[in-house]
mmCIF file of C-alpha atoms in Angstrom:
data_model
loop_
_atom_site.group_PDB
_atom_site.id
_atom_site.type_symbol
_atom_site.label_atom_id
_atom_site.label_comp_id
_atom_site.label_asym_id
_atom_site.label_seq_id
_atom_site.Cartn_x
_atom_site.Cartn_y
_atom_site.Cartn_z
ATOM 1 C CA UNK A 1 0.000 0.000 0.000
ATOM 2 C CA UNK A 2 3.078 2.246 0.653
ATOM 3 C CA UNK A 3 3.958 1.468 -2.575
ATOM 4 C CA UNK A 4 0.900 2.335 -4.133
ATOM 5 C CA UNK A 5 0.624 5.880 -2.287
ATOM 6 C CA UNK A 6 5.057 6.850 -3.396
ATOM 7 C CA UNK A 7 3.946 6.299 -6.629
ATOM 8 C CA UNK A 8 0.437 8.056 -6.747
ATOM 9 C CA UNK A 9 2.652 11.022 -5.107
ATOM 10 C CA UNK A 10 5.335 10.520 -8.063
ATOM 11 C CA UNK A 11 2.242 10.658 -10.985
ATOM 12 C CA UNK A 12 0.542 13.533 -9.336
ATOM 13 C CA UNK A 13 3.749 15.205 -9.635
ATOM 14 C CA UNK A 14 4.637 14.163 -13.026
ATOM 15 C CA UNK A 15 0.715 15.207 -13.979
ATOM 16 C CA UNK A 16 1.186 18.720 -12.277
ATOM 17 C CA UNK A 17 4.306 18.998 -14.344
ATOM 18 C CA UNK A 18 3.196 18.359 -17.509
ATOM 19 C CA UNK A 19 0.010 20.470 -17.283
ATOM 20 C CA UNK A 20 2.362 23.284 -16.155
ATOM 21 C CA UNK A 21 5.005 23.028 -19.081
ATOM 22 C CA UNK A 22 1.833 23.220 -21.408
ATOM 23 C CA UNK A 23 0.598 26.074 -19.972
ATOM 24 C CA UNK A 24 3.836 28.057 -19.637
ATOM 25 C CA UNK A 25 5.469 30.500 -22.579
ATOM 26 C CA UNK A 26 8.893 29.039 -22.067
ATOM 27 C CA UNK A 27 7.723 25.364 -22.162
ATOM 28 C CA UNK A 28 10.055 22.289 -23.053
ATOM 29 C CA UNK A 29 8.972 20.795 -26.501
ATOM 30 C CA UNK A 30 8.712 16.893 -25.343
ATOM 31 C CA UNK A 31 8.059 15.833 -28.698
ATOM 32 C CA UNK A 32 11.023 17.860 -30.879
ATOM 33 C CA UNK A 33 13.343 18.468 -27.550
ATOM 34 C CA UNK A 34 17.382 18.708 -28.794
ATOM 35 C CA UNK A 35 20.074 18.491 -26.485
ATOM 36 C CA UNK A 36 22.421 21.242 -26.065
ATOM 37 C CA UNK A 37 25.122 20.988 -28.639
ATOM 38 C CA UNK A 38 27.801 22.402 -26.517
ATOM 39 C CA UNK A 39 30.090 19.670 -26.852
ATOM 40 C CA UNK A 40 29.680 17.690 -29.705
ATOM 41 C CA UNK A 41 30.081 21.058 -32.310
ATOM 42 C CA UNK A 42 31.595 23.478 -29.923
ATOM 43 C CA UNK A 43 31.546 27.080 -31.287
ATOM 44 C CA UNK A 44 34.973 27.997 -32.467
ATOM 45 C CA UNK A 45 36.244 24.390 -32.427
ATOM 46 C CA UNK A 46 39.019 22.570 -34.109
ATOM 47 C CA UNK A 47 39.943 24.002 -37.701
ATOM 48 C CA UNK A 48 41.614 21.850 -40.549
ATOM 49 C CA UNK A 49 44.846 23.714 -42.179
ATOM 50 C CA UNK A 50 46.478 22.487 -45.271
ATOM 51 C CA UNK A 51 50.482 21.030 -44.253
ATOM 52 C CA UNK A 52 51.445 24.577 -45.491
ATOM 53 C CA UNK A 53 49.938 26.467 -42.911
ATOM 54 C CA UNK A 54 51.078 24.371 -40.194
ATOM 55 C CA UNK A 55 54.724 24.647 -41.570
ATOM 56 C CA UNK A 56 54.715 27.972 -40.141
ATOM 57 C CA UNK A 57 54.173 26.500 -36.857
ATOM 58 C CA UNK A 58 57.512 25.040 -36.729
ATOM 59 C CA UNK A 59 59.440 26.769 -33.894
ATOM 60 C CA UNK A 60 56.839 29.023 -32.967
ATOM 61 C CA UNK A 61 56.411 29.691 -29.428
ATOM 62 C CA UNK A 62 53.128 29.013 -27.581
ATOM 63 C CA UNK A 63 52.889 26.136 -30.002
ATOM 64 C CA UNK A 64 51.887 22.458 -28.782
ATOM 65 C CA UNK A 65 52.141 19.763 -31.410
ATOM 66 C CA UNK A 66 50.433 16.682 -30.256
ATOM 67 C CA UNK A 67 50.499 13.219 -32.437
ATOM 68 C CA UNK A 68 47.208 10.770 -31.740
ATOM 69 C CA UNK A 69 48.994 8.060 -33.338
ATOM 70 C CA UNK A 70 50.411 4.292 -32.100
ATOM 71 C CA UNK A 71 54.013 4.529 -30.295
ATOM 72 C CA UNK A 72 55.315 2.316 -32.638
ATOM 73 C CA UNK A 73 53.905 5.054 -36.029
ATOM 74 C CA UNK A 74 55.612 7.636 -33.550
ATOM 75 C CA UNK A 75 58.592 6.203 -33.175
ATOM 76 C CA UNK A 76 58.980 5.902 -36.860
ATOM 77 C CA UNK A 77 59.219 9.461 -37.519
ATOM 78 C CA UNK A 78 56.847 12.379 -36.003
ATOM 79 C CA UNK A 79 57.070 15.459 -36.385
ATOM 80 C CA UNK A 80 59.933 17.453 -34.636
ATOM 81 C CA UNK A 81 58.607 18.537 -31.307
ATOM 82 C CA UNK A 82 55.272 16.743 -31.304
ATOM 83 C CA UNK A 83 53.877 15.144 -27.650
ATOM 84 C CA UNK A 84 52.886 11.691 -28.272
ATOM 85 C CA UNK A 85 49.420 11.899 -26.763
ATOM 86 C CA UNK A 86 48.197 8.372 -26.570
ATOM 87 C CA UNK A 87 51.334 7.946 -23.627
ATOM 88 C CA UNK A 88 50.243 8.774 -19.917
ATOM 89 C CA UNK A 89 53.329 10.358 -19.257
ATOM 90 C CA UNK A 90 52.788 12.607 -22.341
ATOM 91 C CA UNK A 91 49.600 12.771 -22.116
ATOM 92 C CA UNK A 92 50.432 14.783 -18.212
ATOM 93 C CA UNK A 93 52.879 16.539 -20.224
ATOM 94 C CA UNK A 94 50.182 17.406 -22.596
ATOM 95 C CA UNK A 95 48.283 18.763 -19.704
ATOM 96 C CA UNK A 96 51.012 20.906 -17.929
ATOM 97 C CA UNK A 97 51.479 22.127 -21.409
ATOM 98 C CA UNK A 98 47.729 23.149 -22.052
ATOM 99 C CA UNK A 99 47.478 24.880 -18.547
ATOM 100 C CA UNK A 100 49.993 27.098 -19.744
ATOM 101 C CA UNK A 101 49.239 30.607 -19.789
ATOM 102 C CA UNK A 102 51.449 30.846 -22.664
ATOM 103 C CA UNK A 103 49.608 28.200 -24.673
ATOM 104 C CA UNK A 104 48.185 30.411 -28.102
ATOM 105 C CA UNK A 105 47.726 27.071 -30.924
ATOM 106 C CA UNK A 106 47.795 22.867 -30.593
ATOM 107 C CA UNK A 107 48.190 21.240 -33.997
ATOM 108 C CA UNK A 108 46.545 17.641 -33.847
ATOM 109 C CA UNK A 109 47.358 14.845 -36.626
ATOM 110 C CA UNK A 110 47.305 11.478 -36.777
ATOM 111 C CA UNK A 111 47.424 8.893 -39.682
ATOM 112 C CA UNK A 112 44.292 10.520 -41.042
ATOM 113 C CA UNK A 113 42.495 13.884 -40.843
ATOM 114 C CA UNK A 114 39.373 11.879 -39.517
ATOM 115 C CA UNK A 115 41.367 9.888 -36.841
ATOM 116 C CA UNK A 116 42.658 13.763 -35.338
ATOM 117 C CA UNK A 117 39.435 15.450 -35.386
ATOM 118 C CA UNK A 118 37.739 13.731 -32.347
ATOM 119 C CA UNK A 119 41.266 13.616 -30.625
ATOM 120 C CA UNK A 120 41.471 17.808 -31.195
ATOM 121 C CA UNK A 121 37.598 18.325 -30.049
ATOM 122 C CA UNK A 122 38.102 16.630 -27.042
ATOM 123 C CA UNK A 123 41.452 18.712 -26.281
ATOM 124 C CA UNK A 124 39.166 21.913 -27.611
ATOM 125 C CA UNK A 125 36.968 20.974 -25.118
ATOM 126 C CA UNK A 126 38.974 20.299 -22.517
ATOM 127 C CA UNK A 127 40.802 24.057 -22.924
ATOM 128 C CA UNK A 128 38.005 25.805 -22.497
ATOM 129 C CA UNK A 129 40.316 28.810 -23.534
ATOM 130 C CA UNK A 130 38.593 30.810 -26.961
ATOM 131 C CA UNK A 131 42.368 32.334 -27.251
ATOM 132 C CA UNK A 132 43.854 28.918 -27.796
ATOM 133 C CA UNK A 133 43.409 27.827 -30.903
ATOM 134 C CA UNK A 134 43.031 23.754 -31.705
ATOM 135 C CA UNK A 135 44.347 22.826 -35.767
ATOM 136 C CA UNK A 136 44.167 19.537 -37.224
ATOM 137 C CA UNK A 137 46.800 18.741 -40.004
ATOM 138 C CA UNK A 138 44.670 17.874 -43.126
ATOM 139 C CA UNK A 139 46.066 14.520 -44.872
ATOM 140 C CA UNK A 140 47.693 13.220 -41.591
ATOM 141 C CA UNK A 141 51.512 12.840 -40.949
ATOM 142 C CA UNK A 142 52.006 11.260 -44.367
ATOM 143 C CA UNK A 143 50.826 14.912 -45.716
ATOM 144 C CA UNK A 144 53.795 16.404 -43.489
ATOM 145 C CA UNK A 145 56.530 14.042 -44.213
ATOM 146 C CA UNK A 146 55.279 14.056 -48.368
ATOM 147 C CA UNK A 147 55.875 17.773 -48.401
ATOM 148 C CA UNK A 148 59.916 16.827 -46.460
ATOM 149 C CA UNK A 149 58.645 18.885 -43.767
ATOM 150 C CA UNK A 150 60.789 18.322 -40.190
ATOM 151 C CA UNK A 151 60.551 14.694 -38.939
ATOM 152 C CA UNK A 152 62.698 13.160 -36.075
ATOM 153 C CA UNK A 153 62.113 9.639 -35.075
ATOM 154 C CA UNK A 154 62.589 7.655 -31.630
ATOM 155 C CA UNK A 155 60.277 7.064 -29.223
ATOM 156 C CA UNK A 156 58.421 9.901 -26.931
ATOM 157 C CA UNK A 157 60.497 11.642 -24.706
ATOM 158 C CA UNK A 158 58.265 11.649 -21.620
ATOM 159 C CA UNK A 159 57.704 8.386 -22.249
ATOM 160 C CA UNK A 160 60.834 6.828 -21.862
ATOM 161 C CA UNK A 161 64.355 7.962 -20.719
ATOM 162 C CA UNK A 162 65.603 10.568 -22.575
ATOM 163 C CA UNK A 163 68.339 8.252 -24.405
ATOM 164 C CA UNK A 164 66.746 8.663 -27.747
ATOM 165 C CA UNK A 165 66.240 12.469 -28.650
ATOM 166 C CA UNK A 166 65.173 13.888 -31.532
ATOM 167 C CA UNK A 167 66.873 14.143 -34.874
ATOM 168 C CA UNK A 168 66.475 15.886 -38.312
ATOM 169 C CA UNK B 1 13.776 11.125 18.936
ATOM 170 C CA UNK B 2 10.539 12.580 17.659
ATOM 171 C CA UNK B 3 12.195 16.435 17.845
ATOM 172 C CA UNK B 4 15.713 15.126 15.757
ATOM 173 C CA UNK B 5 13.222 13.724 13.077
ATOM 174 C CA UNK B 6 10.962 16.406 12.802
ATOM 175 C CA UNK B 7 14.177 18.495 12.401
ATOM 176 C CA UNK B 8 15.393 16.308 9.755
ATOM 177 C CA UNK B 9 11.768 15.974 8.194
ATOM 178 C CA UNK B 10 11.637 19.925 7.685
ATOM 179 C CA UNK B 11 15.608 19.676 6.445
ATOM 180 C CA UNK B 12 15.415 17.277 3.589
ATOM 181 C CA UNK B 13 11.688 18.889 2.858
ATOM 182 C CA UNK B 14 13.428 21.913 2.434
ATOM 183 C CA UNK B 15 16.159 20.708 0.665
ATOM 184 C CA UNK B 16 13.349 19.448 -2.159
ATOM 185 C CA UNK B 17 11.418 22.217 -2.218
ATOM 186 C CA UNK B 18 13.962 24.441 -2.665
ATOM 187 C CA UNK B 19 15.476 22.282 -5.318
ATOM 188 C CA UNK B 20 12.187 21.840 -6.915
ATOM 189 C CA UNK B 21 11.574 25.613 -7.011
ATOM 190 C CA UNK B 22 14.846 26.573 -8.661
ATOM 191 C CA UNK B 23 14.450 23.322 -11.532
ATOM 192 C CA UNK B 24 11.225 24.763 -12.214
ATOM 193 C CA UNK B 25 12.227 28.753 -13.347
ATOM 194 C CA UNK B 26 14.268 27.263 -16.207
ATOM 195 C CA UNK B 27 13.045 23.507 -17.450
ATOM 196 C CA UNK B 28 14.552 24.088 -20.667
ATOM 197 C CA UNK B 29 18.266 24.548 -19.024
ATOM 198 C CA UNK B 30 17.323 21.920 -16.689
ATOM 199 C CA UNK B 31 16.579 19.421 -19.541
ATOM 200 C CA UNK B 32 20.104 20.875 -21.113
ATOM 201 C CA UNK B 33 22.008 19.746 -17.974
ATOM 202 C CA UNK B 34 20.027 16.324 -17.520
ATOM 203 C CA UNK B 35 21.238 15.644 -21.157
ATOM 204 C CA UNK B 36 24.525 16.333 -19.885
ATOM 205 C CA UNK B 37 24.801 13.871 -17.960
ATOM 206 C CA UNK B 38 24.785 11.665 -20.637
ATOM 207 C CA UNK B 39 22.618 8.824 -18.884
ATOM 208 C CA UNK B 40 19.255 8.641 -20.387
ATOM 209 C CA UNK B 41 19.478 11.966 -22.934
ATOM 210 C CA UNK B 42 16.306 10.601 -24.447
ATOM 211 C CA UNK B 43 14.232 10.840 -21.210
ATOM 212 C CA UNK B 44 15.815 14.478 -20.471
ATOM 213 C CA UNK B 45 12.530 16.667 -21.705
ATOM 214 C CA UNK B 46 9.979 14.196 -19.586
ATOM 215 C CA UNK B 47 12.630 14.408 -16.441
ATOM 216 C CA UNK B 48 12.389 17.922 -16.745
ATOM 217 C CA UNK B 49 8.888 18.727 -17.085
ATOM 218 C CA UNK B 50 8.147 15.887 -13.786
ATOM 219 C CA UNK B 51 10.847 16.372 -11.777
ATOM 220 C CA UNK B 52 10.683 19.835 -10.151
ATOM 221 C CA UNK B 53 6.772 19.341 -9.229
ATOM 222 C CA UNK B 54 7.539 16.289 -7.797
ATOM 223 C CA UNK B 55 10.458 17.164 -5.606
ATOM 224 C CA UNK B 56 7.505 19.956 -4.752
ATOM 225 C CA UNK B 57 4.922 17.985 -3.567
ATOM 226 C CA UNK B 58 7.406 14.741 -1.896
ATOM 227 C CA UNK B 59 8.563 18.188 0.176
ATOM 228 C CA UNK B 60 5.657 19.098 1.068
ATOM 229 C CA UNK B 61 3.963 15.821 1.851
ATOM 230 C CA UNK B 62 6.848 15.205 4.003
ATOM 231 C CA UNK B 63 5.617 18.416 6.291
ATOM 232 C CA UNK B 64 2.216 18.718 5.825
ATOM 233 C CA UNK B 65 0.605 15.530 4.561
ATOM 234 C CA UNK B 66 -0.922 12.215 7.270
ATOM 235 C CA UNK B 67 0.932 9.983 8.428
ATOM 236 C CA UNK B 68 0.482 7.214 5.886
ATOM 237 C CA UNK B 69 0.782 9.997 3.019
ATOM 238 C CA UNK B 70 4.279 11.302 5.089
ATOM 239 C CA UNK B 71 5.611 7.390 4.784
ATOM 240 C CA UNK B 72 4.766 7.192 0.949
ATOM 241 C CA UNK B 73 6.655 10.197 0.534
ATOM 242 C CA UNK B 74 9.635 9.381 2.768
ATOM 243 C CA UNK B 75 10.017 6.186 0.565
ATOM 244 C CA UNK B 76 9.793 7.735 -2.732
ATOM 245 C CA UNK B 77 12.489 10.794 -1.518
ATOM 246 C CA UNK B 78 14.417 7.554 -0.691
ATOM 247 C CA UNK B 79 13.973 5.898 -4.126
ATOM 248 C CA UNK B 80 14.277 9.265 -5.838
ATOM 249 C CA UNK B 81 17.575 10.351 -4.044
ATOM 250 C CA UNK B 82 18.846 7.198 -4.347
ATOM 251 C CA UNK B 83 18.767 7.437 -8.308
ATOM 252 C CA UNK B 84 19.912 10.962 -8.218
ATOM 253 C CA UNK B 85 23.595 9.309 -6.636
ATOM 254 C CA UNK B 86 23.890 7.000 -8.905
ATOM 255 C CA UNK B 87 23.513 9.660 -11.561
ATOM 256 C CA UNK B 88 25.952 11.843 -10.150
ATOM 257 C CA UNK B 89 28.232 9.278 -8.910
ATOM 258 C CA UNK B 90 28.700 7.929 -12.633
ATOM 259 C CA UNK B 91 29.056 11.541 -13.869
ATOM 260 C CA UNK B 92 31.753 12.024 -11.358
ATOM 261 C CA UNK B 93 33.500 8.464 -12.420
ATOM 262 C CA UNK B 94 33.006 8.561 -15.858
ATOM 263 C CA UNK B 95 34.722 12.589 -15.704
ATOM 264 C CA UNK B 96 31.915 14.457 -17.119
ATOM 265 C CA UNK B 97 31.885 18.135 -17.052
ATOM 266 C CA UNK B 98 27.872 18.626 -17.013
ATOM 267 C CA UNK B 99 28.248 22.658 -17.461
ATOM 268 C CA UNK B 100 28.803 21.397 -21.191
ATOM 269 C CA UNK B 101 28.304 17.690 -21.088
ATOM 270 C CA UNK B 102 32.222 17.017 -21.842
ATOM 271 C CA UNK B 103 33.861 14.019 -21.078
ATOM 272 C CA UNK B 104 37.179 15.059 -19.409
ATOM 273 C CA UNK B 105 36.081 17.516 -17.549
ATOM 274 C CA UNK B 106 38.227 18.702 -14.864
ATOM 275 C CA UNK B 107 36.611 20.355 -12.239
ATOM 276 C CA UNK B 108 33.069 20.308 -13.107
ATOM 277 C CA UNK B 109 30.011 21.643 -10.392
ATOM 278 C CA UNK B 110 29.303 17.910 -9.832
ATOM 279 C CA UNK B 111 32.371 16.022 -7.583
ATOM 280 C CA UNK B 112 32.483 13.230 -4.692
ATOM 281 C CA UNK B 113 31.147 16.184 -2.297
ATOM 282 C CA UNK B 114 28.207 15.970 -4.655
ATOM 283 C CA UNK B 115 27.821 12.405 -4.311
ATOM 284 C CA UNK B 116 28.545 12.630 -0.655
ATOM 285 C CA UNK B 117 25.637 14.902 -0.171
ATOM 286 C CA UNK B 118 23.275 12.839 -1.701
ATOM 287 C CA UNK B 119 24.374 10.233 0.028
ATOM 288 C CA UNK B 120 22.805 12.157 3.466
ATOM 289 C CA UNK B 121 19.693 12.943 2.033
ATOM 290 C CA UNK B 122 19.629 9.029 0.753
ATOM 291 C CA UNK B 123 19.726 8.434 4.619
ATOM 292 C CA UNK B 124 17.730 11.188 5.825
ATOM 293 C CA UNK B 125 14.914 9.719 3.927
ATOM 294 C CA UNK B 126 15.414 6.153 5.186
ATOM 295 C CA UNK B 127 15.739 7.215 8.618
ATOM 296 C CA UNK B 128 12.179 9.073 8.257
ATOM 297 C CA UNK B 129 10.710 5.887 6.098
ATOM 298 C CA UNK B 130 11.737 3.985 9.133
ATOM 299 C CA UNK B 131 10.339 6.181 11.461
ATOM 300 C CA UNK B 132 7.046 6.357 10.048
ATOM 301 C CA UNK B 133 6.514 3.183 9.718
ATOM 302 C CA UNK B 134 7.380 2.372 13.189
ATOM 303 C CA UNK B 135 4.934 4.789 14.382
ATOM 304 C CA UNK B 136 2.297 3.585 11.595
ATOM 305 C CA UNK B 137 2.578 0.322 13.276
ATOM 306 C CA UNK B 138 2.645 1.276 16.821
ATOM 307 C CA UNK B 139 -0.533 3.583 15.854
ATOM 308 C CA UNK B 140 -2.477 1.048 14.084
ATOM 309 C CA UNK B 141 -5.705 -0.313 15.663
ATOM 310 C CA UNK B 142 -4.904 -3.602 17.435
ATOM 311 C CA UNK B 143 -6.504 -6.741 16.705
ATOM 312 C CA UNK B 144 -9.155 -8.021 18.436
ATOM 313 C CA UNK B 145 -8.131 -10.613 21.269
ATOM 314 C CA UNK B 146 -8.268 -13.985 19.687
ATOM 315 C CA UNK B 147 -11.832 -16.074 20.568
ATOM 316 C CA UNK B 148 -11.622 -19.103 22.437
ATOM 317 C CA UNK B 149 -9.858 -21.519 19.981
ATOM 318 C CA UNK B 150 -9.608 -25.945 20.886
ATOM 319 C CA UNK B 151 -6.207 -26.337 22.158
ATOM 320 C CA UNK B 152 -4.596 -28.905 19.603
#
């Protein structure tokens, strides 16, 4: 009977709702209701540039390049400078480096434009910063390395000891 | 005993009426952050429209209603309170930010402190669906004495 009466009290509440939301200006459309956006097409968000616009990147300050690729595609040849993301020590690195106050552009790739794009939304998102802006490389690392931009090779160093650095 | 439950009746009814009041000046932005918490996005419009009126009136039957009516309430604040951690507690695990609904989030307005409060009301309300029924019981009409029955 208990039962009975928690639940009369829950449909007398969900009855007094919905015959306040249709008398109400502002009401929520049940039928055609859509979630906020926010997230999944944040305003401003990531923005493709050809491998010629990122070029001018290279040494910049303020500048974090991250690579969403395997270790082992890293450790073949990455771009000079980049983070590996997918490693938990880079990925902290990754952090401290987005916290900077410094911090004014991250350039995402990965083997594809498509694989980098939900990798650099969810580092957009994570930001939160409109002054920081998030690229992704169109055409991947194999765009980068076709047009004998810098590479180095070795594996991450924040991943491992620093006994492989980078090379040109 | 009776004062410390009355006190904590009046608490956790004015913890949902209050809640109930604020939910209901902006149901569209409350269905926005129910969607955020990426749990049951399709139910967030329906949640929104129910949920403030019903925190309303579990508040106020808590306070104002009979006895039975106060133990119907005090069970479904228990059920309802009881959800409402498990929805917050998986935000917190899973690292959603439900300002925006991001996964990663770092320091959303949902953390443990959230879950820990909910948590108290989740035992405020058993405490006073205990209660009630205790008293229910002690209150209700006793049987009659049993007739003269052929010892076996």
């Amino acid at each position: 009977m208990v039962i009975l009466r928690a639940m009369a009290l829950l449909a007398l509440g969900a009855a007094a709702g919905a015959a306040i939301n249709a008398t109400r200006p502002d009401r929520v459309s049940l039928g055609a209701y859509q979630a906020p956006v926010s997230c999944d097409q944040p305003a401003g968000g990531p923005v493709r540039v050809e491998v010629a616009a990122a070029a001018t990147l290279c040494g910049a300050s303020g500048v974090l390049v991250a690579d969403a690729r395997s270790a082992q595609e890293y450790a073949a040849g990455h771009i000079a400078g980049a983070v590996h993301l997918p490693c938990d020590a880079a990925a902290r690195a990754a952090t401290d480096a987005l916290a900077r106050g410094d911090l004014q552009t991250v350039l995402v790739y990965a083997r594809s434009t498509e694989d980098a794009l939900p990798v650099a939304a969810s580092l957009y998102r994570r930001i939160h910063r409109p002054e920081v802006r998030v690229l992704v490389l169109e055409g991947g690392f194999a765009a980068w390395e076709h047009a004998g931009l810098a590479c180095a090779s070795g594996q991450c160093d924040h991943c491992t000891q620093p006994s492989q650095g980078t090379h040109p | 005993m009776s004062g410390l439950v009355w006190v904590l009746r009046f608490a956790l009814a004015a913890v949902l009426i209050f809640a109930g009041a604020v939910k209901l000046r902006d149901p569209t932005a409350f269905a926005g952050e129910i969607a955020n918490y990426h749990l049951a996005e399709g139910l967030a419009p329906y949640l929104a429209v129910a949920l403030p009126p019903i925190e309303l009136i579990l508040g106020l039957s808590l306070v104002l209603a009979p006895l039975a009516w106060r133990r119907a309430a005090a069970l479904a604040t228990f059920g309802l309170m009881a959800i409402f951690t498990i929805a917050v507690t998986q935000v917190v695990a899973r690292g959603i930010d439900v300002s925006c609904g991001c996964f990663g989030g770092d320091s959303g307005p949902v953390t443990w402190w959230t879950v820990a409060r909910d948590l108290v009301l989740v035992g405020i309300a058993a405490v006073l669906y205990a209660y009630e029924t205790g008293l229910e019981r002690r209150l209700a009409p006793r049987p009659p004495p049993p007739g003269s029955s052929a010892p076996r």
